[in-house]
Short mmCIF file of C-alpha atoms and ligand atoms in Angstrom, two decimals:
data_model
loop_
_atom_site.label_atom_id
_atom_site.label_comp_id
_atom_site.label_asym_id
_atom_site.label_seq_id
_atom_site.Cartn_x
_atom_site.Cartn_y
_atom_site.Cartn_z
CA UNK A 43 -0.03 0.00 -0.02
CA UNK A 44 1.29 3.43 -0.86
CA UNK A 45 0.28 6.18 1.60
CA UNK A 46 -2.30 8.63 0.42
CA UNK A 47 -0.43 11.71 1.42
CA UNK A 48 2.31 13.19 -0.67
CA UNK A 49 4.93 15.78 0.22
CA UNK A 50 5.60 18.86 -1.88
CA UNK A 51 8.95 20.00 -0.44
CA UNK A 52 11.12 18.32 -3.02
CA UNK A 53 10.07 20.44 -6.01
CA UNK A 54 10.57 23.66 -4.08
CA UNK A 55 13.94 22.61 -2.74
CA UNK A 56 15.08 21.52 -6.12
CA UNK A 57 13.99 24.79 -7.70
CA UNK A 58 15.71 26.95 -5.12
CA UNK A 59 18.97 25.19 -5.63
CA UNK A 60 19.14 26.63 -9.13
CA UNK A 61 22.81 27.40 -9.81
CA UNK A 62 24.27 24.67 -7.78
CA UNK A 63 27.64 24.60 -6.01
CA UNK A 64 30.65 23.44 -8.01
CA UNK A 65 30.33 19.80 -8.89
CA UNK A 66 27.33 19.42 -6.63
CA UNK A 67 26.53 15.84 -6.08
CA UNK A 68 23.11 14.96 -7.47
CA UNK A 69 20.37 15.15 -4.96
CA UNK A 70 18.53 12.02 -3.89
CA UNK A 71 15.11 12.74 -2.60
CA UNK A 72 11.67 12.14 -3.92
CA UNK A 73 8.39 13.41 -2.57
CA UNK A 74 6.62 10.16 -3.27
CA UNK A 75 6.54 7.20 -0.96
CA UNK A 76 7.27 4.37 -3.40
CA UNK A 77 10.45 2.39 -3.82
CA UNK A 78 11.57 0.83 -7.06
CA UNK A 79 10.29 -2.64 -7.58
CA UNK A 80 12.65 -5.59 -7.58
CA UNK A 81 14.16 -6.32 -10.94
CA UNK A 82 12.11 -8.78 -12.94
CA UNK A 83 13.63 -12.27 -13.16
CA UNK A 84 12.84 -13.29 -16.69
CA UNK A 85 13.61 -16.43 -18.57
CA UNK A 86 13.98 -16.59 -22.33
CA UNK A 87 10.96 -15.25 -24.13
CA UNK A 88 9.86 -15.60 -27.70
CA UNK A 89 11.46 -14.20 -30.85
CA UNK A 90 9.80 -11.21 -32.48
CA UNK A 91 10.48 -11.03 -36.21
CA UNK A 92 10.18 -7.74 -38.00
CA UNK A 93 11.02 -6.65 -41.50
CA UNK A 94 12.19 -3.10 -41.86
CA UNK A 95 12.41 -1.87 -45.45
CA UNK A 96 14.17 1.39 -45.77
CA UNK A 97 12.53 3.05 -48.74
CA UNK A 98 11.15 6.33 -49.99
CA UNK A 99 7.41 6.48 -49.38
CA UNK A 100 5.30 9.44 -50.40
CA UNK A 101 3.57 10.16 -47.17
CA UNK A 102 1.12 12.65 -45.83
CA UNK A 103 1.50 12.68 -42.09
CA UNK A 104 -1.33 14.69 -40.40
CA UNK A 105 1.15 17.49 -39.77
CA UNK A 106 1.79 17.79 -43.59
CA UNK A 107 -1.84 18.77 -44.15
CA UNK A 108 -2.78 17.34 -47.50
CA UNK A 109 0.77 17.50 -48.81
CA UNK A 110 2.73 14.37 -49.71
CA UNK A 111 6.39 14.45 -48.75
CA UNK A 112 9.07 12.05 -49.99
CA UNK A 113 9.73 10.52 -46.58
CA UNK A 114 12.25 7.77 -46.06
CA UNK A 115 10.74 5.29 -43.63
CA UNK A 116 11.21 1.71 -42.41
CA UNK A 117 7.63 0.55 -42.88
CA UNK A 118 4.49 1.15 -44.90
CA UNK A 119 2.25 1.62 -41.89
CA UNK A 120 1.93 4.21 -39.16
CA UNK A 121 4.81 6.58 -38.50
CA UNK A 122 6.69 6.23 -36.26
CA UNK A 123 6.69 2.43 -36.31
CA UNK A 124 6.60 0.86 -32.84
CA UNK A 125 8.32 -2.40 -32.02
CA UNK A 126 7.11 -3.75 -28.72
CA UNK A 127 8.79 -6.68 -26.92
CA UNK A 128 8.33 -8.32 -23.61
CA UNK A 129 11.31 -8.55 -21.21
CA UNK A 130 13.34 -11.57 -22.29
CA UNK A 131 12.16 -11.55 -25.88
CA UNK A 132 14.61 -11.66 -28.70
CA UNK A 133 14.32 -9.25 -31.58
CA UNK A 134 15.12 -10.55 -35.06
CA UNK A 135 14.93 -7.55 -37.41
CA UNK A 136 15.85 -7.69 -41.07
CA UNK A 137 16.82 -4.43 -42.64
CA UNK A 138 16.40 -4.13 -46.39
CA UNK A 139 17.78 -1.12 -48.14
CA UNK A 140 15.59 0.10 -50.98
CA UNK A 141 16.46 3.73 -50.74
CA UNK A 142 16.22 5.55 -54.06
CA UNK A 143 19.88 6.65 -54.60
CA UNK A 144 22.50 4.29 -55.89
CA UNK A 145 25.08 5.13 -53.16
CA UNK A 146 22.71 5.66 -50.22
CA UNK A 147 23.84 3.07 -47.69
CA UNK A 148 22.08 2.66 -44.41
CA UNK A 149 22.12 0.74 -41.07
CA UNK A 150 20.12 0.60 -37.89
CA UNK A 151 21.41 1.71 -34.50
CA UNK A 152 19.30 0.48 -31.56
CA UNK A 153 19.70 3.58 -29.44
CA UNK A 154 20.27 2.94 -25.72
CA UNK A 155 20.16 -0.83 -25.89
CA UNK A 156 23.10 -2.49 -24.25
CA UNK A 157 23.49 -5.12 -26.98
CA UNK A 158 26.39 -7.07 -28.43
CA UNK A 159 28.74 -4.84 -30.39
CA UNK A 160 28.13 -6.44 -33.73
CA UNK A 161 24.43 -5.60 -33.49
CA UNK A 162 25.05 -1.90 -32.71
CA UNK A 163 24.54 -0.70 -36.32
CA UNK A 164 27.50 1.64 -36.83
CA UNK A 165 28.70 1.23 -40.36
CA UNK A 166 32.43 0.38 -40.84
CA UNK A 167 33.03 0.27 -37.15
CA UNK A 168 30.88 -2.89 -36.40
CA UNK A 169 29.23 -3.89 -39.70
CA UNK A 170 29.47 -3.09 -43.40
CA UNK A 171 27.12 -0.36 -44.49
CA UNK A 172 23.99 -1.85 -46.07
CA UNK A 173 24.03 -0.81 -49.67
CA UNK A 174 20.85 -0.40 -51.80
CA UNK A 175 19.56 -3.81 -52.78
CA UNK A 176 21.29 -5.40 -49.77
CA UNK A 177 19.95 -6.46 -46.47
CA UNK A 178 21.25 -7.10 -42.91
CA UNK A 179 19.84 -9.27 -40.19
CA UNK A 180 19.96 -7.98 -36.58
CA UNK A 181 19.16 -10.29 -33.71
CA UNK A 182 19.56 -9.52 -29.95
CA UNK A 183 17.77 -9.78 -26.70
CA UNK A 184 17.59 -6.39 -24.98
CA UNK A 185 18.85 -6.71 -21.43
CA UNK A 186 16.77 -3.87 -20.06
CA UNK A 187 13.12 -2.87 -20.05
CA UNK A 188 11.96 0.61 -21.00
CA UNK A 189 11.53 3.16 -23.78
CA UNK A 190 14.10 3.16 -26.57
CA UNK A 191 14.25 4.07 -30.19
CA UNK A 192 16.07 3.09 -33.30
CA UNK A 193 17.44 5.09 -36.21
CA UNK A 194 19.75 5.06 -39.14
CA UNK A 195 23.48 5.69 -38.51
CA UNK A 196 24.34 6.68 -42.09
CA UNK A 197 24.05 10.15 -43.66
CA UNK A 198 22.10 10.67 -40.57
CA UNK A 199 21.24 14.32 -40.93
CA UNK A 200 19.27 13.53 -44.06
CA UNK A 201 18.11 9.99 -43.43
CA UNK A 202 16.86 10.84 -39.97
CA UNK A 203 15.59 14.20 -41.31
CA UNK A 204 13.40 12.24 -43.73
CA UNK A 205 12.02 9.86 -41.08
CA UNK A 206 14.21 6.70 -40.81
CA UNK A 207 13.55 5.99 -37.19
CA UNK A 208 11.14 4.15 -34.91
CA UNK A 209 10.28 3.31 -31.34
CA UNK A 210 11.39 0.19 -29.42
CA UNK A 211 9.61 -0.56 -26.16
CA UNK A 212 10.49 -3.41 -23.85
CA UNK A 213 7.67 -4.19 -21.45
CA UNK A 214 7.83 -5.79 -18.10
CA UNK A 215 8.91 -2.89 -15.85
CA UNK A 216 5.60 -1.99 -14.20
CA UNK A 217 4.87 -2.84 -10.61
CA UNK A 218 1.21 -1.84 -10.86
CA UNK A 219 -0.68 -1.28 -14.01
CA UNK A 220 -1.16 2.34 -15.17
CA UNK A 221 -4.46 3.38 -16.65
CA UNK A 222 -2.93 4.12 -20.04
CA UNK A 223 0.44 3.76 -21.80
CA UNK A 224 1.00 6.30 -24.55
CA UNK A 225 3.94 7.11 -26.81
CA UNK A 226 4.60 10.71 -27.58
CA UNK A 227 7.24 10.94 -30.34
CA UNK A 228 8.34 14.50 -30.68
CA UNK A 229 10.21 15.98 -33.65
CA UNK A 230 10.32 18.78 -36.20
CA UNK A 231 10.27 18.51 -39.92
CA UNK A 232 12.51 20.40 -42.25
CA UNK A 233 9.76 20.88 -44.90
CA UNK A 234 8.50 23.19 -47.50
CA UNK A 235 4.88 22.02 -47.60
CA UNK A 236 3.84 24.07 -50.63
CA UNK A 237 6.69 22.65 -52.65
CA UNK A 238 6.05 19.20 -51.28
CA UNK A 239 9.81 18.88 -50.54
CA UNK A 240 12.13 18.75 -47.70
CA UNK A 241 14.43 21.73 -47.12
CA UNK A 242 18.21 21.43 -46.90
CA UNK A 243 18.93 19.34 -43.80
CA UNK A 244 22.40 20.60 -43.24
CA UNK A 245 23.41 24.27 -43.04
CA UNK A 246 26.83 25.57 -42.20
CA UNK A 247 25.27 28.17 -39.93
CA UNK A 248 23.25 25.56 -38.06
CA UNK A 249 26.09 23.07 -37.82
CA UNK A 250 28.33 25.75 -36.26
CA UNK A 251 25.65 26.72 -33.76
CA UNK A 252 22.69 24.86 -32.14
CA UNK A 253 21.75 23.02 -35.44
CA UNK A 254 19.20 23.72 -38.16
CA UNK A 255 15.66 23.79 -36.68
CA UNK A 256 12.81 22.48 -38.70
CA UNK A 257 9.87 24.90 -39.10
CA UNK A 258 7.14 22.31 -38.49
CA UNK A 259 6.77 20.79 -35.04
CA UNK A 260 4.91 17.58 -34.36
CA UNK A 261 3.96 14.89 -31.84
CA UNK A 262 3.31 11.47 -33.39
CA UNK A 263 3.26 13.21 -36.76
CA UNK A 264 0.54 15.72 -35.77
CA UNK A 265 0.65 19.35 -34.93
CA UNK A 266 -0.63 19.90 -31.38
CA UNK A 267 -2.69 16.67 -31.27
CA UNK A 268 -5.40 15.98 -28.73
CA UNK A 269 -4.24 12.94 -26.70
CA UNK A 270 -7.15 11.20 -25.16
CA UNK A 271 -6.61 9.65 -21.71
CA UNK A 272 -9.01 7.94 -19.33
CA UNK A 273 -10.37 10.70 -17.14
CA UNK A 274 -8.65 11.06 -13.83
CA UNK A 275 -6.49 8.02 -14.44
CA UNK A 276 -2.76 7.68 -13.83
CA UNK A 277 -1.29 7.47 -17.30
CA UNK A 278 2.15 6.54 -18.45
CA UNK A 279 3.59 8.80 -21.17
CA UNK A 280 6.69 7.76 -23.03
CA UNK A 281 8.26 10.95 -24.40
CA UNK A 282 10.95 10.54 -27.06
CA UNK A 283 12.81 13.41 -28.60
CA UNK A 284 13.22 12.02 -32.13
CA UNK A 285 14.49 15.25 -33.62
CA UNK A 286 17.89 15.75 -35.26
CA UNK A 287 18.58 19.03 -33.50
CA UNK A 288 16.11 20.60 -31.10
CA UNK A 289 16.62 20.47 -27.28
CA UNK A 290 13.24 20.48 -25.62
CA UNK A 291 12.36 21.79 -22.25
CA UNK A 292 9.38 19.72 -21.30
CA UNK A 293 6.71 20.54 -18.78
CA UNK A 294 3.08 19.67 -18.20
CA UNK A 295 0.48 22.27 -17.37
CA UNK A 296 -2.77 21.46 -15.81
CA UNK A 297 -1.96 18.00 -14.37
CA UNK A 298 0.22 16.42 -11.76
CA UNK A 299 3.15 14.77 -13.48
CA UNK A 300 6.02 12.65 -12.16
CA UNK A 301 9.12 11.31 -13.95
CA UNK A 302 9.35 7.55 -13.53
CA UNK A 303 12.20 6.67 -16.01
CA UNK A 304 14.97 8.52 -17.82
CA UNK A 305 16.39 7.10 -21.03
CA UNK A 306 14.48 3.84 -20.32
CA UNK A 307 15.90 3.36 -16.86
CA UNK A 308 13.59 3.52 -13.81
CA UNK A 309 14.13 6.38 -11.31
CA UNK A 310 12.49 6.93 -8.04
CA UNK A 311 9.51 8.94 -9.15
CA UNK A 312 9.96 12.72 -8.71
CA UNK A 313 7.71 15.58 -9.67
CA UNK A 314 8.19 17.04 -13.13
CA UNK A 315 8.78 20.71 -13.03
CA UNK A 316 10.65 20.89 -16.32
CA UNK A 317 13.09 18.49 -17.97
CA UNK A 318 15.51 19.35 -20.78
CA UNK A 319 15.69 16.64 -23.45
CA UNK A 320 18.26 16.76 -26.21
CA UNK A 321 17.74 14.74 -29.36
CA UNK A 322 17.46 11.00 -28.59
CA UNK A 323 16.61 11.52 -24.98
CA UNK A 324 13.57 9.91 -23.46
CA UNK A 325 11.53 10.31 -20.26
CA UNK A 326 8.63 8.30 -19.03
CA UNK A 327 6.04 10.22 -17.06
CA UNK A 328 2.96 9.40 -15.08
CA UNK A 329 0.34 12.07 -15.23
CA UNK A 330 -3.04 12.29 -13.51
CA UNK A 331 -5.28 12.71 -16.54
CA UNK A 332 -7.71 15.57 -16.58
CA UNK A 333 -11.29 15.07 -15.56
CA UNK A 334 -13.76 14.59 -18.41
CA UNK A 335 -13.99 17.77 -20.47
CA UNK A 336 -10.82 19.28 -18.93
CA UNK A 337 -7.43 19.57 -20.58
CA UNK A 338 -3.78 19.52 -19.63
CA UNK A 339 -0.95 20.66 -21.85
CA UNK A 340 2.52 19.38 -22.95
CA UNK A 341 4.72 22.45 -23.20
CA UNK A 342 8.12 22.98 -24.68
CA UNK A 343 9.67 25.96 -22.87
CA UNK A 344 12.96 25.95 -24.70
CA UNK A 345 12.06 28.91 -26.92
CA UNK A 346 11.37 32.50 -25.92
CA UNK A 347 7.66 31.80 -26.50
CA UNK A 348 6.74 28.42 -25.04
CA UNK A 349 5.03 26.11 -27.48
CA UNK A 350 2.18 23.76 -26.79
CA UNK A 351 3.15 20.51 -28.39
CA UNK A 352 0.08 18.50 -27.52
CA UNK A 353 -2.82 18.56 -25.06
CA UNK A 354 -4.47 15.88 -23.02
CA UNK A 355 -8.17 15.33 -22.87
CA UNK A 356 -9.96 13.32 -20.15
CA UNK A 357 -12.38 10.80 -21.61
CA UNK A 358 -15.00 8.55 -20.04
CA UNK A 359 -16.24 8.09 -16.52
CA UNK A 360 -13.72 9.45 -14.11
CA UNK A 361 -11.59 6.79 -12.51
CA UNK A 362 -11.37 6.95 -8.76
CA UNK A 363 -7.75 7.30 -7.69
CA UNK A 364 -6.19 8.42 -4.41
CA UNK A 365 -3.82 11.36 -4.12
CA UNK A 366 -1.23 11.46 -6.81
CA UNK A 367 1.57 9.14 -5.90
CA UNK A 368 2.55 7.21 -9.01
CA UNK A 369 3.67 3.63 -8.82
CA UNK A 370 7.37 3.24 -9.39
CA UNK A 371 8.88 0.96 -12.02
CA UNK A 372 11.05 -2.01 -11.43
CA UNK A 373 14.77 -1.30 -10.85
CA UNK A 374 17.14 -1.91 -13.71
CA UNK A 375 20.06 -4.31 -13.37
CA UNK A 376 22.98 -2.08 -14.27
CA UNK A 377 26.36 -2.81 -12.76
CA UNK A 378 27.36 -0.25 -10.14
CA UNK A 379 30.72 1.40 -10.83
CA UNK A 380 33.27 1.06 -8.11
CA UNK A 381 34.33 4.59 -7.13
CA UNK A 382 37.34 3.39 -5.18
CA UNK A 383 38.98 1.75 -8.20
CA UNK A 384 37.49 3.79 -11.01
CA UNK A 385 39.86 5.17 -13.62
CA UNK A 386 39.14 8.83 -14.46
CA UNK A 387 39.22 10.05 -18.04
CA UNK A 388 38.68 13.61 -19.21
CA UNK A 389 36.74 14.56 -22.33
CA UNK A 390 36.53 18.15 -23.53
CA UNK A 391 33.87 19.13 -26.12
CA UNK A 392 34.85 22.15 -28.09
CA UNK A 393 34.44 24.08 -31.34
CA UNK A 394 37.31 24.20 -33.84
CA UNK A 395 38.47 27.58 -35.02
CA UNK A 396 36.39 27.15 -38.14
CA UNK A 397 33.36 26.27 -35.96
CA UNK A 398 33.92 29.35 -33.85
CA UNK A 399 34.10 31.52 -37.05
CA UNK A 400 30.90 29.97 -38.40
CA UNK A 401 29.07 30.55 -35.11
CA UNK A 402 29.96 34.22 -35.15
CA UNK A 403 29.00 34.80 -38.84
CA UNK A 404 26.21 37.17 -39.54
CA UNK A 405 22.90 35.37 -40.08
CA UNK A 406 22.43 36.35 -43.68
CA UNK A 407 26.06 36.06 -44.72
CA UNK A 408 26.67 32.85 -42.85
CA UNK A 409 25.90 30.25 -45.50
CA UNK A 410 27.28 32.27 -48.38
CA UNK A 411 30.58 33.05 -46.64
CA UNK A 412 30.73 29.52 -45.45
CA UNK A 413 30.31 27.91 -48.83
CA UNK A 414 32.91 30.40 -50.43
CA UNK A 415 35.59 30.55 -47.81
CA UNK A 416 35.58 27.61 -45.50
CA UNK A 417 38.25 25.10 -46.29
CA UNK A 418 36.92 22.59 -43.76
CA UNK A 419 33.52 21.47 -42.59
CA UNK A 420 34.97 20.41 -39.29
CA UNK A 421 33.41 22.49 -36.56
CA UNK A 422 33.53 20.39 -33.42
CA UNK A 423 36.00 18.23 -31.48
CA UNK A 424 36.36 15.88 -28.55
CA UNK A 425 39.72 16.33 -26.83
CA UNK A 426 40.79 18.34 -29.90
CA UNK A 427 40.14 15.40 -32.20
CA UNK A 428 37.53 15.79 -34.93
CA UNK A 429 36.06 12.81 -36.64
CA UNK A 430 37.67 12.82 -40.06
CA UNK A 431 34.64 12.83 -42.37
CA UNK A 432 31.00 13.47 -42.18
CA UNK A 433 30.63 9.76 -42.76
CA UNK A 434 32.16 6.77 -40.95
CA UNK A 435 34.24 5.40 -43.77
CA UNK A 436 37.64 6.65 -42.56
CA UNK A 437 37.95 5.23 -39.03
CA UNK A 438 40.31 6.96 -36.68
CA UNK A 439 41.91 4.97 -33.85
CA UNK A 440 39.85 4.50 -30.66
CA UNK A 441 40.17 7.47 -28.33
CA UNK A 442 40.47 5.26 -25.25
CA UNK A 443 40.95 1.62 -24.47
CA UNK A 444 39.10 0.40 -21.47
CA UNK A 445 39.73 -2.81 -19.66
CA UNK A 446 36.62 -4.95 -19.64
CA UNK A 447 34.91 -5.13 -16.28
CA UNK A 448 36.68 -2.11 -14.87
CA UNK A 449 34.96 0.96 -13.50
CA UNK A 450 35.42 4.41 -15.15
CA UNK A 451 34.53 7.94 -14.38
CA UNK A 452 34.29 10.20 -17.47
CA UNK A 453 34.60 13.87 -16.69
CA UNK A 454 32.73 15.50 -19.54
CA UNK A 455 33.55 19.17 -20.02
CA UNK A 456 31.63 21.33 -22.41
CA UNK A 457 33.99 24.12 -23.38
CA UNK A 458 31.62 25.79 -25.79
CA UNK A 459 28.72 28.21 -26.03
CA UNK A 460 26.24 25.52 -27.13
CA UNK A 461 24.62 22.57 -25.47
CA UNK A 462 25.63 19.05 -26.47
CA UNK A 463 23.66 15.85 -25.73
CA UNK A 464 26.46 13.35 -25.41
CA UNK A 465 25.51 9.85 -26.29
CA UNK A 466 27.32 6.63 -25.50
CA UNK A 467 26.69 3.34 -27.28
CA UNK A 468 26.44 -0.04 -25.56
CA UNK A 469 26.50 1.31 -21.99
CA UNK A 470 24.56 3.62 -19.76
CA UNK A 471 26.18 6.27 -17.66
CA UNK A 472 25.32 6.94 -14.05
CA UNK A 473 25.22 10.67 -13.42
CA UNK A 474 27.54 11.42 -10.48
CA UNK A 475 27.71 15.21 -10.39
CA UNK A 476 27.46 18.42 -12.35
CA UNK A 477 28.72 21.96 -11.79
CA UNK A 478 25.63 23.49 -13.33
CA UNK A 479 22.66 21.31 -12.61
CA UNK A 480 21.21 19.56 -9.58
CA UNK A 481 19.47 16.62 -11.01
CA UNK A 482 18.05 13.62 -9.27
CA UNK A 483 20.15 10.43 -9.42
CA UNK A 484 19.65 8.65 -12.70
CA UNK A 485 21.26 6.69 -15.54
CA UNK A 486 21.43 8.08 -19.02
CA UNK A 487 22.68 7.08 -22.43
CA UNK A 488 22.53 10.64 -23.65
CA UNK A 489 23.61 13.26 -21.22
CA UNK A 490 22.68 16.84 -22.01
CA UNK A 491 25.75 19.07 -21.27
CA UNK A 492 24.82 22.72 -20.94
CA UNK A 493 27.24 25.40 -22.17
CA UNK A 494 30.34 25.39 -20.04
CA UNK A 495 29.04 22.59 -17.87
CA UNK A 496 31.23 19.83 -16.50
CA UNK A 497 29.51 16.67 -15.50
CA UNK A 498 30.96 13.39 -14.15
CA UNK A 499 29.43 10.06 -15.09
CA UNK A 500 30.46 6.56 -13.90
CA UNK A 501 30.01 3.17 -15.49
CA UNK A 502 31.44 -0.34 -15.63
CA UNK A 503 32.94 -1.12 -19.09
CA UNK A 504 31.15 -4.45 -19.15
CA UNK A 505 30.33 -4.67 -22.85
CA UNK A 506 33.27 -5.58 -25.13
CA UNK A 507 33.72 -3.87 -28.46
CA UNK A 508 34.06 -0.54 -30.18
CA UNK A 509 31.56 1.95 -28.95
CA UNK A 510 30.60 5.33 -30.39
CA UNK A 511 30.61 8.35 -28.21
CA UNK A 512 29.11 11.45 -29.87
CA UNK A 513 26.98 14.48 -29.75
CA UNK A 514 23.38 13.68 -30.81
CA UNK A 515 22.81 17.00 -32.42
CA UNK A 516 23.41 15.39 -35.75
CA UNK A 517 25.00 18.38 -37.44
CA UNK A 518 27.55 18.52 -34.55
CA UNK A 519 28.15 14.75 -34.85
CA UNK A 520 28.65 15.02 -38.62
CA UNK A 521 31.04 17.95 -38.35
CA UNK A 522 33.41 16.33 -35.92
CA UNK A 523 31.96 15.78 -32.48
CA UNK A 524 32.22 11.96 -32.58
CA UNK A 525 34.73 9.44 -31.29
CA UNK A 526 34.74 5.87 -30.11
CA UNK A 527 36.33 3.83 -27.34
CA UNK A 528 37.26 0.21 -27.16
CA UNK A 529 36.35 -2.13 -24.38
CA UNK A 530 38.56 -5.24 -24.38
CU1 LIG B 682 21.27 7.57 -31.35
CU2 LIG B 682 25.18 6.94 -32.37
O1 LIG B 682 23.23 7.31 -31.97
CU1 LIG B 683 26.64 19.02 -29.93
#
């Protein structure tokens, strides 16, 4: 039994901490009473077979009005496609490349899944790129429950820009059923609707700054959709930032809301005031749905004028629920890094001189000057190393070699004026501390580093192979901010 009373101190305390002390250790309270459930002990499940055919499909998502856009997608049906597994199930996914250009290779990265290295989908590094007419068979059993997504890892700014992504959900983490379970896949589109075409996905100006923002914003392919929820129920919302660029600042107006998982991993529920989500980041929320006829709103406060992304409508006879105290999820089984023996490695994320020049260029002149004068499209670095090409074909050496089974602390320093969501493949980081934010304890596969923030994360290098480590603002990734490390 969870007590009926809740405490409200946590939110206020967290808000007042604002600019936290240097390398403040993450705080550890929740106002709710629940504890994480015991990890599920699952035996082998069944095998789910899916066929993903990367192809151009003329598509009219609701957000495109009546206009057809030459999307690149993995399936014929609904966008985004959702693959749903039970804990312990094996996924056998065949990717076929039928993209319309002779040299347009592709691959699938299963973002956030701690899978075997050869299933990780990074072309050249762990598999050959899948050329048009070819196919590739992926098979793995996700070790964790939660909300994940998958996407191309080739020519990503365009292929992701055109829609080559989908949702991957692994069920089995609930301790008590919620009254609904709803995916909210949030992204912009770089479209010119009248022309029925996509705009340029990559701009020098964007790549040197915060990225190129799409003018059309959507949730599940709709502009400001009405999301129907059972009135007064406690509803699980799985928010996924599927955009190539935009960092969201998510809040809910008009309903109680708690965060129950971050990047798929259960956290002790805490009240949502606002949460910043870079591209590829996910949060699972529980909200108390509005009463019949009332609405609540999903807001992005990242822009000067906050934007309503979607709204929630209560439907049906009101459910009778006690005071808001959402049931926690089951704990994940992620190895705990040993801080006594951990090896510390420093990573600095910076602009190159060219990147700095581009970011200072005048808005109008930016692209013109860039095209004319810039000798290099390398704008970003990790420890002064820039990935050599926009593609993966020329592999540099690994930036670090980690002994398998050992604990590591990565000190991630953002020495730039822009935010960088830093993504690690094959592992999940435990956030240890930050000098700019006071966040609740959590794991993350994509840590949003604010300008000039230093954050420390810990993890056990328990997954052998070559693992990418890059910014998930794709234009940053493709202009240098990408490296990999080897676990052996
Ligand atoms: Cu979701 Cu290497 O990326
Ligand atoms: Cu970045």
